[in-house]
Coordinates of C-alpha atoms in Angstrom, one line a residue:
X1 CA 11.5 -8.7 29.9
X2 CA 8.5 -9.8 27.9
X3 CA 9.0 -12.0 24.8
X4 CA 8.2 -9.1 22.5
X5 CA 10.6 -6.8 24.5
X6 CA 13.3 -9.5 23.7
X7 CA 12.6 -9.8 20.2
X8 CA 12.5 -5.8 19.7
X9 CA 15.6 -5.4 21.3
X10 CA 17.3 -8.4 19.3
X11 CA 16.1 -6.5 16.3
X12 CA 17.7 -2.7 17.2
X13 CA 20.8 -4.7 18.7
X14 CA 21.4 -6.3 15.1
X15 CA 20.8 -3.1 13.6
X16 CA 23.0 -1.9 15.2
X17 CA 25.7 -3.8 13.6
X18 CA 25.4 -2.1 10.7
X19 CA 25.2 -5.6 8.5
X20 CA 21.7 -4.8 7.1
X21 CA 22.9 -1.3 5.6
X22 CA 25.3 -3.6 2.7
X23 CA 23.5 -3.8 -0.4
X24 CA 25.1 -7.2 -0.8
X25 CA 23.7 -8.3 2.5
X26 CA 19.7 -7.1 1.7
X27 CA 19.9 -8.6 -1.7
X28 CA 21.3 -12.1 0.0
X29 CA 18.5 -11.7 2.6
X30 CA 15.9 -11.1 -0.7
X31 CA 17.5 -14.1 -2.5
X32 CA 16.5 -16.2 0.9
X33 CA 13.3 -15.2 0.9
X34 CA 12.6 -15.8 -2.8
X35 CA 14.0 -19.4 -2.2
X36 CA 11.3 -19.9 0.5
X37 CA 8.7 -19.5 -1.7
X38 CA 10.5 -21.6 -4.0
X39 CA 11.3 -24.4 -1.9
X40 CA 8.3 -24.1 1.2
X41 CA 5.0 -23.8 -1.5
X42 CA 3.4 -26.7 -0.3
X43 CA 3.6 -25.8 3.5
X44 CA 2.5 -22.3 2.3
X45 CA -0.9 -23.5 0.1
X46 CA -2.0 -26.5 2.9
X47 CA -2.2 -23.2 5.5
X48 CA -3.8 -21.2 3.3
X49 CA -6.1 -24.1 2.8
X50 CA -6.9 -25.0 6.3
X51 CA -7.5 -20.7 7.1
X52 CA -9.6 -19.6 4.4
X53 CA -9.7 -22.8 2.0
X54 CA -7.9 -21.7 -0.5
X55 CA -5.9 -23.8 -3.6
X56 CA -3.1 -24.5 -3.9
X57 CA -3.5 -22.6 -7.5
X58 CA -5.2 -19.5 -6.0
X59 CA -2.7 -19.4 -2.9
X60 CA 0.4 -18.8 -5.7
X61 CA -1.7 -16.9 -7.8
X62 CA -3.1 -14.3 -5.4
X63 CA -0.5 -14.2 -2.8
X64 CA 2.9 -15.7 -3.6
X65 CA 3.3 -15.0 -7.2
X66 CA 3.0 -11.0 -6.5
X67 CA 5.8 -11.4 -3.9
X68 CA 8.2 -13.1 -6.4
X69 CA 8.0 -10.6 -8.8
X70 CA 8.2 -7.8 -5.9
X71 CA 11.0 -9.8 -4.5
X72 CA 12.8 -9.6 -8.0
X73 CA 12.1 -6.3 -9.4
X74 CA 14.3 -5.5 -5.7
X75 CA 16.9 -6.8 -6.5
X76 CA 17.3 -5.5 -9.7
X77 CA 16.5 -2.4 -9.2
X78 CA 18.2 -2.1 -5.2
X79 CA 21.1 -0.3 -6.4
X80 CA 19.2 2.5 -8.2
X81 CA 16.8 3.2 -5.4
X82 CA 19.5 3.2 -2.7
X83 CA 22.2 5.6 -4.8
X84 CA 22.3 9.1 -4.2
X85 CA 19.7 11.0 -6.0
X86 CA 20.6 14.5 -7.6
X87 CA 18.7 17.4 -7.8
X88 CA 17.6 20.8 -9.3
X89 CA 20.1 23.3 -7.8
X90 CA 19.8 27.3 -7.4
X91 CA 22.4 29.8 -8.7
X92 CA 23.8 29.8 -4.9
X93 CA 24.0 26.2 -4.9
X94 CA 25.7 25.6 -8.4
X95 CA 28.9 24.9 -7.3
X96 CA 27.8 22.4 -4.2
X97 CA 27.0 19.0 -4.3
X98 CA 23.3 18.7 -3.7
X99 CA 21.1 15.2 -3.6
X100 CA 18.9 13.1 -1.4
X101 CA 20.4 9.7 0.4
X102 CA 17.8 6.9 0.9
X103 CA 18.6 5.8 4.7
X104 CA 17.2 3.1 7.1
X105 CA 14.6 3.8 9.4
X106 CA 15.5 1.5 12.1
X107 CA 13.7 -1.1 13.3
X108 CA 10.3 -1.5 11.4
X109 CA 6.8 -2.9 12.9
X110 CA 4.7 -5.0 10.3
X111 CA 1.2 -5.9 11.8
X112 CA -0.2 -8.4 8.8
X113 CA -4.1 -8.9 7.9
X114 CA -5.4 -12.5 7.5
X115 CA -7.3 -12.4 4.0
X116 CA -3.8 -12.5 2.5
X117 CA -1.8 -13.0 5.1
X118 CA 1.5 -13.5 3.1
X119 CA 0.8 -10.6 0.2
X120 CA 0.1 -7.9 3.1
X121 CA 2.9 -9.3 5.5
X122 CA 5.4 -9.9 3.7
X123 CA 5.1 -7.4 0.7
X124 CA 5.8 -4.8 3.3
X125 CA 8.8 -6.8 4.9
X126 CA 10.3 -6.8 1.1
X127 CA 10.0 -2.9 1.4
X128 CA 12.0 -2.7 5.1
X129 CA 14.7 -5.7 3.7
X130 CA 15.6 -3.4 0.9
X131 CA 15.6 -0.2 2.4
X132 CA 17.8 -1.7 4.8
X133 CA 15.4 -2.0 8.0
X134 CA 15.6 -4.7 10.6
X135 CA 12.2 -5.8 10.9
X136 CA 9.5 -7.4 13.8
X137 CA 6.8 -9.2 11.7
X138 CA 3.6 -9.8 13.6
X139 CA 1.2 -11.9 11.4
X140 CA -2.7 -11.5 12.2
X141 CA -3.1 -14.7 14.6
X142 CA -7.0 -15.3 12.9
X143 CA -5.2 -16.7 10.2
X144 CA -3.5 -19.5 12.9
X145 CA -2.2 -22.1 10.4
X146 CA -0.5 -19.5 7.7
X147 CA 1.0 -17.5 10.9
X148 CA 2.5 -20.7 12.8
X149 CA 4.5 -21.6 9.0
X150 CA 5.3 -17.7 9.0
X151 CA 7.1 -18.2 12.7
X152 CA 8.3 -22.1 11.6
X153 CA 9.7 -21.0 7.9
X154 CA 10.8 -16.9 8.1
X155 CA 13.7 -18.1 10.2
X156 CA 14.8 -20.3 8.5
X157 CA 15.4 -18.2 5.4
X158 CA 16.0 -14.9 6.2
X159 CA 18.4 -13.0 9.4
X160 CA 16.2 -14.5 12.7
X161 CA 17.5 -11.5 14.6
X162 CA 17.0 -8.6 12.4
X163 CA 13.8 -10.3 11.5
X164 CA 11.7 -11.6 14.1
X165 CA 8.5 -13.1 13.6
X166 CA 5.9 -12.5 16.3
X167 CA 3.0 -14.6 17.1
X168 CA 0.0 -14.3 19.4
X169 CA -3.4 -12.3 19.5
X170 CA -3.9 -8.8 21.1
X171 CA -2.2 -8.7 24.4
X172 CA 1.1 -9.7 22.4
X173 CA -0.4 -6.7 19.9
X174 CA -0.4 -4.4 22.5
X175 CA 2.7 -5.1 24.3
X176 CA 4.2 -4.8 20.8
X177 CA 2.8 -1.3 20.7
X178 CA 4.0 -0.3 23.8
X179 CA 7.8 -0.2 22.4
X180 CA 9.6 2.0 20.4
X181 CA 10.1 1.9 16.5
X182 CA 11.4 4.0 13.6
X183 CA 8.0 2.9 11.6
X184 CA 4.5 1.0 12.3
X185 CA 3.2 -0.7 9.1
X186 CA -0.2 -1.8 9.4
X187 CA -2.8 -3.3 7.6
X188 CA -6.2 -4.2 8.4
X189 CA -9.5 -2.1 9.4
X190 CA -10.0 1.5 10.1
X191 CA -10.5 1.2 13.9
X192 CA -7.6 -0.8 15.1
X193 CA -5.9 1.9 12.5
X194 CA -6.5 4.4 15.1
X195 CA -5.2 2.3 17.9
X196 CA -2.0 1.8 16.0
X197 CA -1.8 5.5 15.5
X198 CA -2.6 6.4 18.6
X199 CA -0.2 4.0 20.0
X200 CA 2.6 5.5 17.7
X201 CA 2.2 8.9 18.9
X202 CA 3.5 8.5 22.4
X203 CA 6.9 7.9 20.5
X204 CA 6.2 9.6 17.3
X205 CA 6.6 6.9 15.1
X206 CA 5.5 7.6 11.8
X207 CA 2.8 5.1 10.6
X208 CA 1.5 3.5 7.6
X209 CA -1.9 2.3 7.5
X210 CA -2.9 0.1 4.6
X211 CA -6.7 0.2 5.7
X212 CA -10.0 -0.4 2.9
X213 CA -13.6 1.2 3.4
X214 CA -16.8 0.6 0.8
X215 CA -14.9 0.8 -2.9
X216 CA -17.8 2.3 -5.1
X217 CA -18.5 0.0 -8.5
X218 CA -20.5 2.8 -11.3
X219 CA -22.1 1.2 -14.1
X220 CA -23.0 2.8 -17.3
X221 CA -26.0 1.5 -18.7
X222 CA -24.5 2.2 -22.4
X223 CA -21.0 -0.5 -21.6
X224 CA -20.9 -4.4 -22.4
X225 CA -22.7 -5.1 -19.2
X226 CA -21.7 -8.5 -19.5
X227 CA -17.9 -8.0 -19.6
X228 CA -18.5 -5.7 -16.8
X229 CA -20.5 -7.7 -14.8
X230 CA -17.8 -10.8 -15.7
X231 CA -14.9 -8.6 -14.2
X232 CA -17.0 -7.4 -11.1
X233 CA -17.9 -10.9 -10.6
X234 CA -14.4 -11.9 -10.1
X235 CA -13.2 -8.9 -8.6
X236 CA -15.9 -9.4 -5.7
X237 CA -15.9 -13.5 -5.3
X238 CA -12.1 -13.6 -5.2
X239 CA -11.0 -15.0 -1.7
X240 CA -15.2 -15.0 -0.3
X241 CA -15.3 -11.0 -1.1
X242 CA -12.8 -10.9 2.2
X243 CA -10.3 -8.4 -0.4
X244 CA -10.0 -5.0 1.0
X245 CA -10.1 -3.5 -2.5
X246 CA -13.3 -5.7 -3.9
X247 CA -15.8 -3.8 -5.0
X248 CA -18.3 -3.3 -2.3
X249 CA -21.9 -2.3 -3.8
X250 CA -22.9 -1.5 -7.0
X251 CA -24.6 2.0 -8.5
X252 CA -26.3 1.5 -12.1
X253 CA -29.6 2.9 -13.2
X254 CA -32.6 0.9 -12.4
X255 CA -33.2 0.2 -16.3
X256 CA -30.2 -2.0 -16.4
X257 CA -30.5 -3.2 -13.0
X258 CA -32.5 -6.7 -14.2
X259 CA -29.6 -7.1 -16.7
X260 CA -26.7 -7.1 -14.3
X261 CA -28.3 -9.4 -12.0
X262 CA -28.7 -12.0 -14.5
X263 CA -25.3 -11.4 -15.3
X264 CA -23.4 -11.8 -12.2
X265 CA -25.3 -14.7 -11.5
X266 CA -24.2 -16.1 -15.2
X267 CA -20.6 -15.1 -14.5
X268 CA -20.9 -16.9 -10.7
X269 CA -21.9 -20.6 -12.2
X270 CA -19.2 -19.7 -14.9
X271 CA -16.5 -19.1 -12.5
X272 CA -17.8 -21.5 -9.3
X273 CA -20.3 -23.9 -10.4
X274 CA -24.1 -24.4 -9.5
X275 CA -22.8 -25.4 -6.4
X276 CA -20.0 -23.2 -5.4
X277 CA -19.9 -25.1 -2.1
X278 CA -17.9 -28.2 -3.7
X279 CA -16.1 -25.6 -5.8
X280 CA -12.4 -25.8 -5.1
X281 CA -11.9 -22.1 -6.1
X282 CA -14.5 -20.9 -4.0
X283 CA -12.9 -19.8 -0.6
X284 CA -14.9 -19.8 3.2
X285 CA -15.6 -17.3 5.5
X286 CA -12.1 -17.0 8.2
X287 CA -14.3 -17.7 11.3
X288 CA -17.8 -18.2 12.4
X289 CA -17.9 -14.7 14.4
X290 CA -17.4 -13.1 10.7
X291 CA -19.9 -15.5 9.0
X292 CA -22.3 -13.8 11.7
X293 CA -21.7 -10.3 11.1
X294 CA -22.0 -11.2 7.2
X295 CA -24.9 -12.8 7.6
X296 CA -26.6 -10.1 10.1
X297 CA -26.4 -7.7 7.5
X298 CA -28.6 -9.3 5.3
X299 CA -31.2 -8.3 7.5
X300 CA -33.0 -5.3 5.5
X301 CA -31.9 -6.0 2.1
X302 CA -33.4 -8.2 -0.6
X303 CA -31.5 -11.0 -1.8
X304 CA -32.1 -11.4 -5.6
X305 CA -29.5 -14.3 -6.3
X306 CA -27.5 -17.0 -3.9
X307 CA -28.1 -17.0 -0.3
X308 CA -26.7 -21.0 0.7
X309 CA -24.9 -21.0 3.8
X310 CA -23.6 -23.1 6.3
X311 CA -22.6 -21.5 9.3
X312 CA -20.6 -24.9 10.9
X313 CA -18.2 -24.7 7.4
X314 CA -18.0 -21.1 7.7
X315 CA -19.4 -20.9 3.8
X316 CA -21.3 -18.1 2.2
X317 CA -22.5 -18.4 -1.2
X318 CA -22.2 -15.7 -3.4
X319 CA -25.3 -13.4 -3.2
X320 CA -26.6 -10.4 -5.0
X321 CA -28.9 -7.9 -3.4
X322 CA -31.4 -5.9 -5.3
X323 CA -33.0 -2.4 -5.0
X324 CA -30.7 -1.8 -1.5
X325 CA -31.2 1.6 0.2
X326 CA -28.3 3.8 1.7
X327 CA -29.7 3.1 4.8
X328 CA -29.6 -0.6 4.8
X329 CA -27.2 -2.6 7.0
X330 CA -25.1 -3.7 4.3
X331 CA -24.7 -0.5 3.5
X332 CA -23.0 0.9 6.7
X333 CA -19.7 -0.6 6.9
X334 CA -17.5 -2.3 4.8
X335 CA -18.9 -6.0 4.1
X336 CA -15.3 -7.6 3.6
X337 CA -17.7 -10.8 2.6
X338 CA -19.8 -12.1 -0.5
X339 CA -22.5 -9.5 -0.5
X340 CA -23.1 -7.4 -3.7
X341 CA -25.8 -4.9 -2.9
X342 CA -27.2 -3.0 -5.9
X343 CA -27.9 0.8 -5.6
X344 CA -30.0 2.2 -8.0
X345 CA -29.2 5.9 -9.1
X346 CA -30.5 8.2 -11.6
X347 CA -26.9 8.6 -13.3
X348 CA -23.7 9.3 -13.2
X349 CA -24.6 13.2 -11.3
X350 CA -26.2 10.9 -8.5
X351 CA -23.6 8.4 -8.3
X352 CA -20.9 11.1 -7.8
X353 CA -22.8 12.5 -5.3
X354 CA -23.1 9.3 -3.9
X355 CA -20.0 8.7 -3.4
X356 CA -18.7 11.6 -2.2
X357 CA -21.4 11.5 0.6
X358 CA -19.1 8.5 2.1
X359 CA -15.4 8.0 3.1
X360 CA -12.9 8.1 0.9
X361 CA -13.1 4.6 -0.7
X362 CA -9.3 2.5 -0.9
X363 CA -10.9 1.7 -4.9
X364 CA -13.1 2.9 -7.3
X365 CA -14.4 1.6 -10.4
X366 CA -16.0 2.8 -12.9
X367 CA -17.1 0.4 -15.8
X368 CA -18.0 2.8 -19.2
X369 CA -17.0 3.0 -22.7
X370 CA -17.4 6.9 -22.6
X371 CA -13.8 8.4 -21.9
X372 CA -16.0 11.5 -20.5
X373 CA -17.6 9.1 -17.4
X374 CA -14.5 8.1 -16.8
X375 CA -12.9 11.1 -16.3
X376 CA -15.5 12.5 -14.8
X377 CA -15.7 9.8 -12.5
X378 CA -11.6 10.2 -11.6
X379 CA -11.9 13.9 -11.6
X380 CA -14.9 14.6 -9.4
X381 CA -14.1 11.7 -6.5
X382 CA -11.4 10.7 -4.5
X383 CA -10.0 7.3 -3.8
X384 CA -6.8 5.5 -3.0
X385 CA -6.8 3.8 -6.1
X386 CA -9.0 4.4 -9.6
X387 CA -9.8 1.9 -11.7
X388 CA -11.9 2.1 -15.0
X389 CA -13.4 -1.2 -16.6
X390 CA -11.8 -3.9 -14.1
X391 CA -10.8 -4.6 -10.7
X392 CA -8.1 -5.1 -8.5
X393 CA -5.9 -5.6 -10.4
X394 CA -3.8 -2.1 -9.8
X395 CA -2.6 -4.4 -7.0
X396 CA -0.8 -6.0 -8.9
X397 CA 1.0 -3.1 -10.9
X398 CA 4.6 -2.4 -8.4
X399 CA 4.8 0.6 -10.5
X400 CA 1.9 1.6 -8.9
X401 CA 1.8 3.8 -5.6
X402 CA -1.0 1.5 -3.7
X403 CA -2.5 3.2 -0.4
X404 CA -5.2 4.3 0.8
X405 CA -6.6 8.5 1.5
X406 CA -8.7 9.8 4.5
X407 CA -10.3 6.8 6.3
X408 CA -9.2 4.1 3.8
X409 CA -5.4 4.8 5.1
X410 CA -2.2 6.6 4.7
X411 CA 1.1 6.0 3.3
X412 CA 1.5 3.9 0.3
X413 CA 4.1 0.8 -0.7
X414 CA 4.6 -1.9 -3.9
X415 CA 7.9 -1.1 -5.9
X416 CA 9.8 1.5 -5.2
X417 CA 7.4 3.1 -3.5
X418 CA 7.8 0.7 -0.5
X419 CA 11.3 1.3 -0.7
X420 CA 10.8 4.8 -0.1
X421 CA 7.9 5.0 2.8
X422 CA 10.0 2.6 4.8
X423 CA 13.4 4.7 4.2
X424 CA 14.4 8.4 5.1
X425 CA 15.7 10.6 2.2
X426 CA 18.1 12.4 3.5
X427 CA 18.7 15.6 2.7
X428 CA 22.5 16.4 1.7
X429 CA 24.8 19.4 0.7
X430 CA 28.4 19.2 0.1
X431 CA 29.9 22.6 0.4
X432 CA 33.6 23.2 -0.7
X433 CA 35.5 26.3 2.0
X434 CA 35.5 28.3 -1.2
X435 CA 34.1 31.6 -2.9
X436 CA 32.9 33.0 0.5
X437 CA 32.7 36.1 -1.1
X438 CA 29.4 35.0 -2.4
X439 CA 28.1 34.2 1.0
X440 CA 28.4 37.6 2.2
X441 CA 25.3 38.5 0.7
X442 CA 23.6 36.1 4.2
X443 CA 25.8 37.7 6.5
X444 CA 24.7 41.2 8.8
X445 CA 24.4 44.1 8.6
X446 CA 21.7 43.0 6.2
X447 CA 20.9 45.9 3.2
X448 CA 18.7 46.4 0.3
X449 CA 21.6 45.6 -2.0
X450 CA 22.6 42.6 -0.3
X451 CA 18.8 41.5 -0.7
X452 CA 18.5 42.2 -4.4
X453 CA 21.3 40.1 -5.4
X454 CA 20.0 37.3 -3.0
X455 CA 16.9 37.4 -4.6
X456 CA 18.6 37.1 -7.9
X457 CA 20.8 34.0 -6.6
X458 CA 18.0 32.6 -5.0
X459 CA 15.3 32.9 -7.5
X460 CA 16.8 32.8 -10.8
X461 CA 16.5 29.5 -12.2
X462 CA 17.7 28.4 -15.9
X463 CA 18.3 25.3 -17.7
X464 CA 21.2 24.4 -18.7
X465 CA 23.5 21.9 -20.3
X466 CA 27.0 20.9 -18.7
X467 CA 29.2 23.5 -20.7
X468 CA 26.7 26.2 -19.7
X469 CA 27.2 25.4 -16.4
X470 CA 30.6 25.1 -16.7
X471 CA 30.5 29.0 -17.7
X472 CA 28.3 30.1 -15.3
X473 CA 30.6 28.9 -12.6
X474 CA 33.5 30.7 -14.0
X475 CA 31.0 33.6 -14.1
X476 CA 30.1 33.4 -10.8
X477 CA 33.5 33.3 -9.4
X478 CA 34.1 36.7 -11.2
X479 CA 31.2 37.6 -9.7
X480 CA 31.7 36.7 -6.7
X481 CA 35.0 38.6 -6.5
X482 CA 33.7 41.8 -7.6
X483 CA 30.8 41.5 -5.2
X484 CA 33.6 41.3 -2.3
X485 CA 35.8 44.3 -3.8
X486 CA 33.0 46.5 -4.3
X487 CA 30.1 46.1 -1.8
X488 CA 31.4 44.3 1.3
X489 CA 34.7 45.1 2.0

């Protein structure tokens, strides 16, 4: 049995014991984790350092911090998710107890990215804690440092057997993929999304796939271009562009195209220097085989700001790119780096149009002080996630669905919404061995009359307050027993 075989079956094995189904025992697991990022933050930032150089500042602000807060709002909220939830009832359901029950899956798969290897891993683990999962956590081995503390420190804190983390590249992927689940949570790029899929339907597992494409920036020419511009900047730059919802080109008119170069290039030696290379809030490029696709789609494009690089530090300036054509290589694929091609367009028309031309973005932004572009923008695209006059930071909203649609994924998680993709909501009716007289109605030899009064139990829907309902019941029983004097006996 290989060492992912073992792990799997430790995992559905302590399952089994029922121990992660007690409230008290997810919200002691949650309490452990919150402690580790608590107690381990150092350990945490010098991985993150060595990986993708980042600080010690921007490690807890753009990956820990989020999971604290996740991790708390939990706990706090655990017994309110997990309780059963009531619902609208019929007239032939009045007197029944009718609601949903939030279950466990099973045993959950979470297959981590490495731009931010604990926000994407771990958020998602929250989810499968609290909904009462085991889970086999399977951290993206390009991130190397980050995933060896994930396999050192997890364990430590939280159930090792219910919890297993997994280590190693693709073969340990696949063999992974080859078991059976109750859920596959992956995040990372569209095509190993289809692997994971297509790996999940030899045992039907249900998937989530947190997955990104080209987010779409639109900028009005009649907006502060320099706040805009500002919040792009950031939203782009942030961990070397390598965020899944960055915004990935921008489309302005050419009149203002001048303006927002200038711009991003003021808001880039605001933010990371004249020399972003010494900057300690500047990250690097993960590896040298992504510093080379980055680079190769420079190719065709025109670079109108930055272009420093350093291929044996992995670093990539931030660079702007005017006048780019659709057809350009930087235009083809997601750049998941520091490359900020320009479109120009004739207006919002062409920018819609744009747009919809391509996949379904994971992000759109629209930056305009015009409520009508904006809702023109939301109304007339489609996206995982719409943002008007800033970026990214939706992610950081838990009340917030976040997902992708189409090619940019499927599923969504953060809040309660992770509680509920990673549990099953159970459909439940309580019937009491009473007023079968009312029932008859379902029963053969089926006749018009039985179907008229069907249709009126059925589709006859009123609001009510408790005493109302209280008469109706009495009602119905009077009902009920004329209907079986009269018509079916």
């Amino acid at each position: 049995m290989s060492r992912e075989q073992q792990a799997v079956a430790r995992a559905r094995k302590a399952f089994e014991t029922g121990r992660s189904r007690s409230l008290e025992y997810r919200i002691l697991q949650l309490k452990n984790l919150q402690r580790l990022f608590l107690e381990k933050q150092k350990e945490i930032s010098d991985a993150s350092k060595k990986d993708l150089n980042k600080s010690e500042v921007g490690t807890q602000l753009f990956e820990t911090l989020g999971l604290e807060g996740e991790i708390s709002l939990a706990i706090q909220k655990l017994k309110e998710w997990a309780a059963p939830r009531p619902v609208e009832k019929n007239l032939l359901t009045l007197s029944d107890t009718v609601y949903i029950q939030p279950e466990p899956l099973g045993v959950v798969l979470i297959i981590g990215a490495w731009n931010y290897p604990w926000a994407v891993t771990v958020q998602p683990l929250i989810g499968a804690i609290a909904a009462g999962n085991a889970a086999v956590v399977k951290p993206s081995e390009v991130c190397v440092h980050t995933a060896k503390v994930m396999e050192d420190l997890l364990p430590l804190y939280i159930d090792k057997e219910l919890y297993p983390v997994v280590t190693g590249g693709v073969p340990e992927t696949q063999e992974l993929l080859r078991q059976r689940f109750d859920h596959i949570f992956y995040t990372g790029n569209s095509m190993v999304g289809k692997v994971i899929m297509e790996a999940a339907a030899k045992h039907l597992t249900p998937v989530t796939l947190e997955l990104g494409g080209k987010s779409p920036c639109y900028i009005d020419k009649n907006c502060d271009i320099s706040t805009a511009c500002r919040r792009i900047t950031w939203g782009k730059y942030t961990n070397c562009g390598q965020t899944c919802i960055a915004p990935d080109y921008i489309l302005c008119e050419p009149s203002i195209q001048d303006r927002v170069i200038e711009e991003v290039k003021k808001s880039i030696k605001d933010f990371y220097t004249d020399n972003p290379k010494t900057c300690p809030d500047y990250g690097r490029i993960i590896n040298q085989r992504h510093f080379k696709r980055i680079m190769a789609l420079l190719e065709d494009s025109t670079v109108a700001a930055g272009g420093d690089n350093d291929e044996s530090n992995c670093f990539i300036g931030p660079i702007v790119l005017r006048d780019v054509k659709p057809e350009a290589k930087v235009m083809q694929d997601e750049i998941f780096g520091p490359l900020l091609p320009i479109l120009p367009v004739s207006g919002l028309d062409e920018a819609i149009k744009f747009i919809n031309r391509g996949e379904k973005p994971l992000a759109l932004y629209v930056f305009s002080a015009d409520e009508k572009v904006i809702n023109r923008m939301r109304d007339e695209t489609s996206s995982g996630g719409f943002l008007a006059n800033d970026c990214l930071v939706h992610f950081s909203v838990n009340s917030l669905p976040f997902g992708g649609v189409g090619n940019s994924g499927m599923g969504c998680y953060h809040g309660k919404y992770s509680f509920d993709q990673l549990s099953h909501l159970r459909s439940c009716l309580i019937k009491k061995l009473k007023m079968e007289g009312l029932n008859d109605m379902r029963y053969p030899p089926h006749t018009p009359k039985k179907l008229g009064w069907a249709r009126f139990f059925i589709l006859k829907t009123f609001d009510l307050g408790w005493v109302g309902r209280m008469l109706l019941l009495a009602l119905l029983a009077v009902v009920a027993a004329v209907l079986l004097q009269k018509y079916f006996r």
